[in-house]
PDB file of C-alpha atoms in Angstrom:
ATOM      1  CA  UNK A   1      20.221 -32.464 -15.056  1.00  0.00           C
ATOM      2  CA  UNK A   2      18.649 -32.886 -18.123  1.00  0.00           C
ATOM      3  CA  UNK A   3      20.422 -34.923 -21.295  1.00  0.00           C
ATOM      4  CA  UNK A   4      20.835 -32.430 -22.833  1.00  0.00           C
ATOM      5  CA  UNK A   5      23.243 -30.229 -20.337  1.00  0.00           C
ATOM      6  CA  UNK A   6      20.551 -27.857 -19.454  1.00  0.00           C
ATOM      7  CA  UNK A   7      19.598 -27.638 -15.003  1.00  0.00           C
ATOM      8  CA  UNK A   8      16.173 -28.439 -14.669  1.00  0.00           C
ATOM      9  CA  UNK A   9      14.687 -26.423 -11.848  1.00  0.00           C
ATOM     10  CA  UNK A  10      12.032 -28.144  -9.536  1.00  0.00           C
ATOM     11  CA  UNK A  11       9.940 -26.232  -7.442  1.00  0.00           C
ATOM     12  CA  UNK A  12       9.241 -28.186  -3.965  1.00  0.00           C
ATOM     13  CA  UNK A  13       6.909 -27.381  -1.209  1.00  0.00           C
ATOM     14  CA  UNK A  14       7.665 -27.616   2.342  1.00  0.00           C
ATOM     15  CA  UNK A  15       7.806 -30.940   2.284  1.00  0.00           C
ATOM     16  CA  UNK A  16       9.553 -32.468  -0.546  1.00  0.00           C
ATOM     17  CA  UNK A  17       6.993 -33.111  -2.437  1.00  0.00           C
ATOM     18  CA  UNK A  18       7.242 -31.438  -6.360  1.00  0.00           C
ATOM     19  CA  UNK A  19       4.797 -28.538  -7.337  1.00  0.00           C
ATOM     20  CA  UNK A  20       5.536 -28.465 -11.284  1.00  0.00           C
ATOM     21  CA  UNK A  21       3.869 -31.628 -12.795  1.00  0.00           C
ATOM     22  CA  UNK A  22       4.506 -30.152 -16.318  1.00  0.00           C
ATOM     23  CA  UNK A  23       1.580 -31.455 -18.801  1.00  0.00           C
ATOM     24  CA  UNK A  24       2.026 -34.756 -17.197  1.00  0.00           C
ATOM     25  CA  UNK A  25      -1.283 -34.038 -14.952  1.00  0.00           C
ATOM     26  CA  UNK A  26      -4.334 -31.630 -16.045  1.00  0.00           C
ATOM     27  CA  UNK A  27      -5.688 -31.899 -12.364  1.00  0.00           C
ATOM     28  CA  UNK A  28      -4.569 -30.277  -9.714  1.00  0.00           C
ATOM     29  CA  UNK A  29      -3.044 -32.310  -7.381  1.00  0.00           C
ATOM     30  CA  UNK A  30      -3.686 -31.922  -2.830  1.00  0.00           C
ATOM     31  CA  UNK A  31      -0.080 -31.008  -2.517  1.00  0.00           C
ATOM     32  CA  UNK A  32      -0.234 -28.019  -5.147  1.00  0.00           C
ATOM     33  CA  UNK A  33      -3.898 -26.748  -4.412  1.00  0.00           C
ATOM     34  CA  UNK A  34      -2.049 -26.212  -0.561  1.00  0.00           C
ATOM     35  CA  UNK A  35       0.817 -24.234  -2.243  1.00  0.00           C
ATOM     36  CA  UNK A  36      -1.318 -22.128  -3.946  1.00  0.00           C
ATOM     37  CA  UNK A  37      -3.800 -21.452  -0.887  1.00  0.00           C
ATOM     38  CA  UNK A  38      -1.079 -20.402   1.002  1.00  0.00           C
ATOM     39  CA  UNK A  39       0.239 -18.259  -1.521  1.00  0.00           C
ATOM     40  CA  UNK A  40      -2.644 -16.608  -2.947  1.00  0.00           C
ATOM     41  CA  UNK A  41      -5.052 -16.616   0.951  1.00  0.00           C
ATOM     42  CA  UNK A  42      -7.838 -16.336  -1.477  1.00  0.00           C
ATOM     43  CA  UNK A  43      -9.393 -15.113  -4.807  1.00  0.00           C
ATOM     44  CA  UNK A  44      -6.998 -13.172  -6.651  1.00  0.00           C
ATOM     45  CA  UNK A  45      -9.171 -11.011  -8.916  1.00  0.00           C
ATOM     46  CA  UNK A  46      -8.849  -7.054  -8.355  1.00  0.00           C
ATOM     47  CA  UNK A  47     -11.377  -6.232  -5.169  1.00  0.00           C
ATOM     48  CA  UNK A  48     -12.473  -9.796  -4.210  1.00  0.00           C
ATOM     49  CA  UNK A  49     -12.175 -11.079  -1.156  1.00  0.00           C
ATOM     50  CA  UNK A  50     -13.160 -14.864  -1.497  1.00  0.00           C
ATOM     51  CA  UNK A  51     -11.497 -16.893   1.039  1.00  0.00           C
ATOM     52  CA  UNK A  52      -9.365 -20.240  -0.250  1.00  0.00           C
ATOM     53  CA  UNK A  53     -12.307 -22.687   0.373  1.00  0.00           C
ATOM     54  CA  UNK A  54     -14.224 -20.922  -2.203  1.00  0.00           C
ATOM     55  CA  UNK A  55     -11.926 -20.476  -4.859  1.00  0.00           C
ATOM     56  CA  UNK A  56     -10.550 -23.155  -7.719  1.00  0.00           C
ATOM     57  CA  UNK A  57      -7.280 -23.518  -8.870  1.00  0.00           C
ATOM     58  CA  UNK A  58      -7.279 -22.094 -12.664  1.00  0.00           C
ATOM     59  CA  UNK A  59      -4.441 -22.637 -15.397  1.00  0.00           C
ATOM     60  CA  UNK A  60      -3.170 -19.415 -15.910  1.00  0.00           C
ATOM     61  CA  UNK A  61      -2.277 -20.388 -19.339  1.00  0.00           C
ATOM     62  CA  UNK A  62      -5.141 -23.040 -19.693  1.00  0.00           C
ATOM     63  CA  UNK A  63      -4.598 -26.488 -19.694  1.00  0.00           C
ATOM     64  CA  UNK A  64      -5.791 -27.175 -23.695  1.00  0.00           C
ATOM     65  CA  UNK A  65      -3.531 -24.151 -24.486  1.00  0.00           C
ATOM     66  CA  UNK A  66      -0.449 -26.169 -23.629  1.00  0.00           C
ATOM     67  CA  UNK A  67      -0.312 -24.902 -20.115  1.00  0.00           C
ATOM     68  CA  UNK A  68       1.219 -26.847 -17.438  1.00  0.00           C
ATOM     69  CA  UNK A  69       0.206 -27.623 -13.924  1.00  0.00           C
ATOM     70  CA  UNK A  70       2.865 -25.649 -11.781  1.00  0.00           C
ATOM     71  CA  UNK A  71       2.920 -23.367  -9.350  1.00  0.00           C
ATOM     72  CA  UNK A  72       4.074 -20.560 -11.226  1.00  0.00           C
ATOM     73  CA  UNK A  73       0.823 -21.444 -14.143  1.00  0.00           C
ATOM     74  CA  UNK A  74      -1.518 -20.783 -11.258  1.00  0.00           C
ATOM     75  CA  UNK A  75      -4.194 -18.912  -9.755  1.00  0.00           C
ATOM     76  CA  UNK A  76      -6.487 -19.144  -6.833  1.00  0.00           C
ATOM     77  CA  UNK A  77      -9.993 -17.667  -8.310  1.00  0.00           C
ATOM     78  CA  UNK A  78     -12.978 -17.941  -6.836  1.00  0.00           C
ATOM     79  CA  UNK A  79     -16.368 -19.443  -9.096  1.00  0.00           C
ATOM     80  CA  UNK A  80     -17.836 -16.310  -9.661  1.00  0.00           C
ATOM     81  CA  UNK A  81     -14.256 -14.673 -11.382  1.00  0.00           C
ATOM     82  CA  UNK A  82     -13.270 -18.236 -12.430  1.00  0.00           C
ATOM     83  CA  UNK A  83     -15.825 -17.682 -15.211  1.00  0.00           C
ATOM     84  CA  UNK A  84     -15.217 -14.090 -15.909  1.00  0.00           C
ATOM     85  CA  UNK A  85     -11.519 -15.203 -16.400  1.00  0.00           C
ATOM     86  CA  UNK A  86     -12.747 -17.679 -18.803  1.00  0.00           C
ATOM     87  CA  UNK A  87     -14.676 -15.661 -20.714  1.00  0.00           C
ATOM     88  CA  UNK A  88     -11.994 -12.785 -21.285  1.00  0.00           C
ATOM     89  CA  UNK A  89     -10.922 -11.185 -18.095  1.00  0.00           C
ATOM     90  CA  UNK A  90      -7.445 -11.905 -17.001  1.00  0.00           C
ATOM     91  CA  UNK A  91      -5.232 -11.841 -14.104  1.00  0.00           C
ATOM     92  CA  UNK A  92      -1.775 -12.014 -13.804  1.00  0.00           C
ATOM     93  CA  UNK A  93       1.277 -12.152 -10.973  1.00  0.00           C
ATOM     94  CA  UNK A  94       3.613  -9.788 -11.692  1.00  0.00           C
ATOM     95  CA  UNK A  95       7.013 -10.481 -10.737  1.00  0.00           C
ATOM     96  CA  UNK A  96       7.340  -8.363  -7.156  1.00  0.00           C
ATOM     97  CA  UNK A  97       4.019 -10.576  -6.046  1.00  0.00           C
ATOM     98  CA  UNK A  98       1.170  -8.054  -6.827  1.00  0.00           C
ATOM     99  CA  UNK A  99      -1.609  -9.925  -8.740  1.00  0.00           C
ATOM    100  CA  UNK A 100      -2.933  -7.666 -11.546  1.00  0.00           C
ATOM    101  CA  UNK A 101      -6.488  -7.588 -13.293  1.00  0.00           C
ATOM    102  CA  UNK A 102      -7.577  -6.754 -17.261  1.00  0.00           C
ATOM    103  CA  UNK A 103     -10.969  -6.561 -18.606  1.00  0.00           C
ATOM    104  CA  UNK A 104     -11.785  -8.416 -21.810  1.00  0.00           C
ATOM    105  CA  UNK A 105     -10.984  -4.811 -23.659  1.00  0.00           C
ATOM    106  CA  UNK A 106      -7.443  -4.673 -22.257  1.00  0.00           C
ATOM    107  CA  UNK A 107      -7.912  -2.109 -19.100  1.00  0.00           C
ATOM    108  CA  UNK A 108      -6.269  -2.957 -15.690  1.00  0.00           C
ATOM    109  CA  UNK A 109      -9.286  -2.980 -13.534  1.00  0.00           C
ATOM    110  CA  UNK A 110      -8.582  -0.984  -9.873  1.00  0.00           C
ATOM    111  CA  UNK A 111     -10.548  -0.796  -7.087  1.00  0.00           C
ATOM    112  CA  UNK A 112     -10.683   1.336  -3.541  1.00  0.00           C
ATOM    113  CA  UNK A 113     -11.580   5.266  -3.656  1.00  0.00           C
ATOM    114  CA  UNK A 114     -12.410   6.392  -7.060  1.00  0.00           C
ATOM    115  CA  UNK A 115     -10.748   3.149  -8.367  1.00  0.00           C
ATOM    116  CA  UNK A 116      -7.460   4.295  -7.859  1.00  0.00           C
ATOM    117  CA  UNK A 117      -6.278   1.007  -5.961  1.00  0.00           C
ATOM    118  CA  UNK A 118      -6.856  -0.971  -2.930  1.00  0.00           C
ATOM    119  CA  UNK A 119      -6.771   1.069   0.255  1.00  0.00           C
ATOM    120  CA  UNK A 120      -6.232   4.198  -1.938  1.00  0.00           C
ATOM    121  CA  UNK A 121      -2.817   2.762  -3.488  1.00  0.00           C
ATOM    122  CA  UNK A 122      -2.441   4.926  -6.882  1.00  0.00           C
ATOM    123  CA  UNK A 123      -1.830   3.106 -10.107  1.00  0.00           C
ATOM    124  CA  UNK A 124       1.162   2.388 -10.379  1.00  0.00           C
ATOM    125  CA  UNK A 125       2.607   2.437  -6.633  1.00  0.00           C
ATOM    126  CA  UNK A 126       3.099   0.223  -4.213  1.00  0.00           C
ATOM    127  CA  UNK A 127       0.081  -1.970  -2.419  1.00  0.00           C
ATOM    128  CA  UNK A 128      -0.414  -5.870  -0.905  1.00  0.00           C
ATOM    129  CA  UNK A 129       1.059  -8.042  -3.675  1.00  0.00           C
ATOM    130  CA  UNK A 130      -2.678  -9.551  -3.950  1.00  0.00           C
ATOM    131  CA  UNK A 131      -5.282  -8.775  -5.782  1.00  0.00           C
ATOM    132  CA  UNK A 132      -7.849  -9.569  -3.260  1.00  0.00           C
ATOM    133  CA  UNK A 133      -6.809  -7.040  -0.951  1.00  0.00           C
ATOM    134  CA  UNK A 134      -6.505  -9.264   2.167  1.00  0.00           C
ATOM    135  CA  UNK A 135      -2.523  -8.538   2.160  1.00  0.00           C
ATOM    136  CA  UNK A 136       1.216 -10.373   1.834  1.00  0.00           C
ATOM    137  CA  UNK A 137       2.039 -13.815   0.496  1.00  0.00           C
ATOM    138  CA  UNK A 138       2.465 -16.864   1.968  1.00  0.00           C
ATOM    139  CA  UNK A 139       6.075 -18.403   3.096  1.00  0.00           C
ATOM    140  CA  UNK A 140       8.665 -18.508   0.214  1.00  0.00           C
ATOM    141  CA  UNK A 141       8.555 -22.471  -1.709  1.00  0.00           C
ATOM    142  CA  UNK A 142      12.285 -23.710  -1.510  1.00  0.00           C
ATOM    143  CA  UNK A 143      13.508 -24.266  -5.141  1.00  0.00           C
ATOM    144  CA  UNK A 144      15.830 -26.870  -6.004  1.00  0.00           C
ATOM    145  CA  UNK A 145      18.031 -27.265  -9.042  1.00  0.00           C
TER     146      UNK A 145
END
């Protein structure tokens, strides 16, 4: 509990070890880059289907932005859409899972037929809650208060 009388919440990983450093490290530590592999099973731009060993871990609020290393601040994005993100794409985890996709002029980018989604999914509806397409998320993180 913090001094003040709020709960902190930590978010652990299987085992025990924290995966919110706050702005305490700017690196990405083993334990975290696992969480988020497991997670995210590779890139999660819209369409790509970069597998984990390809991909970097990238601050979803940036680092020099005030952004912390956590979990939750963090993407699995392969080089290619690493630098695309960095140079005004973005992505984002909405809160059911689904990983979403802007272009630097604000539209959602979809892909599948006619870009109306992966596998056909409208905008909109339901689909994997990835953006790469390769399906579900990894086990649930415990959380601990």
């Amino acid at each position: 509990m913090a001094c003040d009388g709020a709960v902190t919440r930590v978010v652990m990983g299987p085992d025990g070890i924290p995966l919110d450093h706050g702005r305490a490290l700017r690196l990405v530590p083993p334990s975290l880059r696992r969480a988020v592999e497991v997670r995210d099973g590779g890139c999660v731009f819209t369409g790509c289907g970069a597998p984990t060993w390809w991909c970097d871990v990238h601050h979803l609020l940036e680092w020099a932005n005030g952004g912390e290393t956590s979990l939750a601040n963090s993407a699995l994005l392969c080089e290619r859409h690493h630098t695309k993100v960095h140079h005004g794409f973005r992505v984002e985890r909405q809160p059911d899972g689904q990983w979403h996709t802007w272009s630097p002029d604000g539209t959602r980018i979809y892909t599948g037929p006619s870009g109306t989604g992966p596998s056909g999914t409208e905008p909109g509806g339901t689909g994997p809650p990835r953006g790469n397409g390769l399906g579900g998320t990894g086990p649930a993180l415990t959380t601990a208060a």
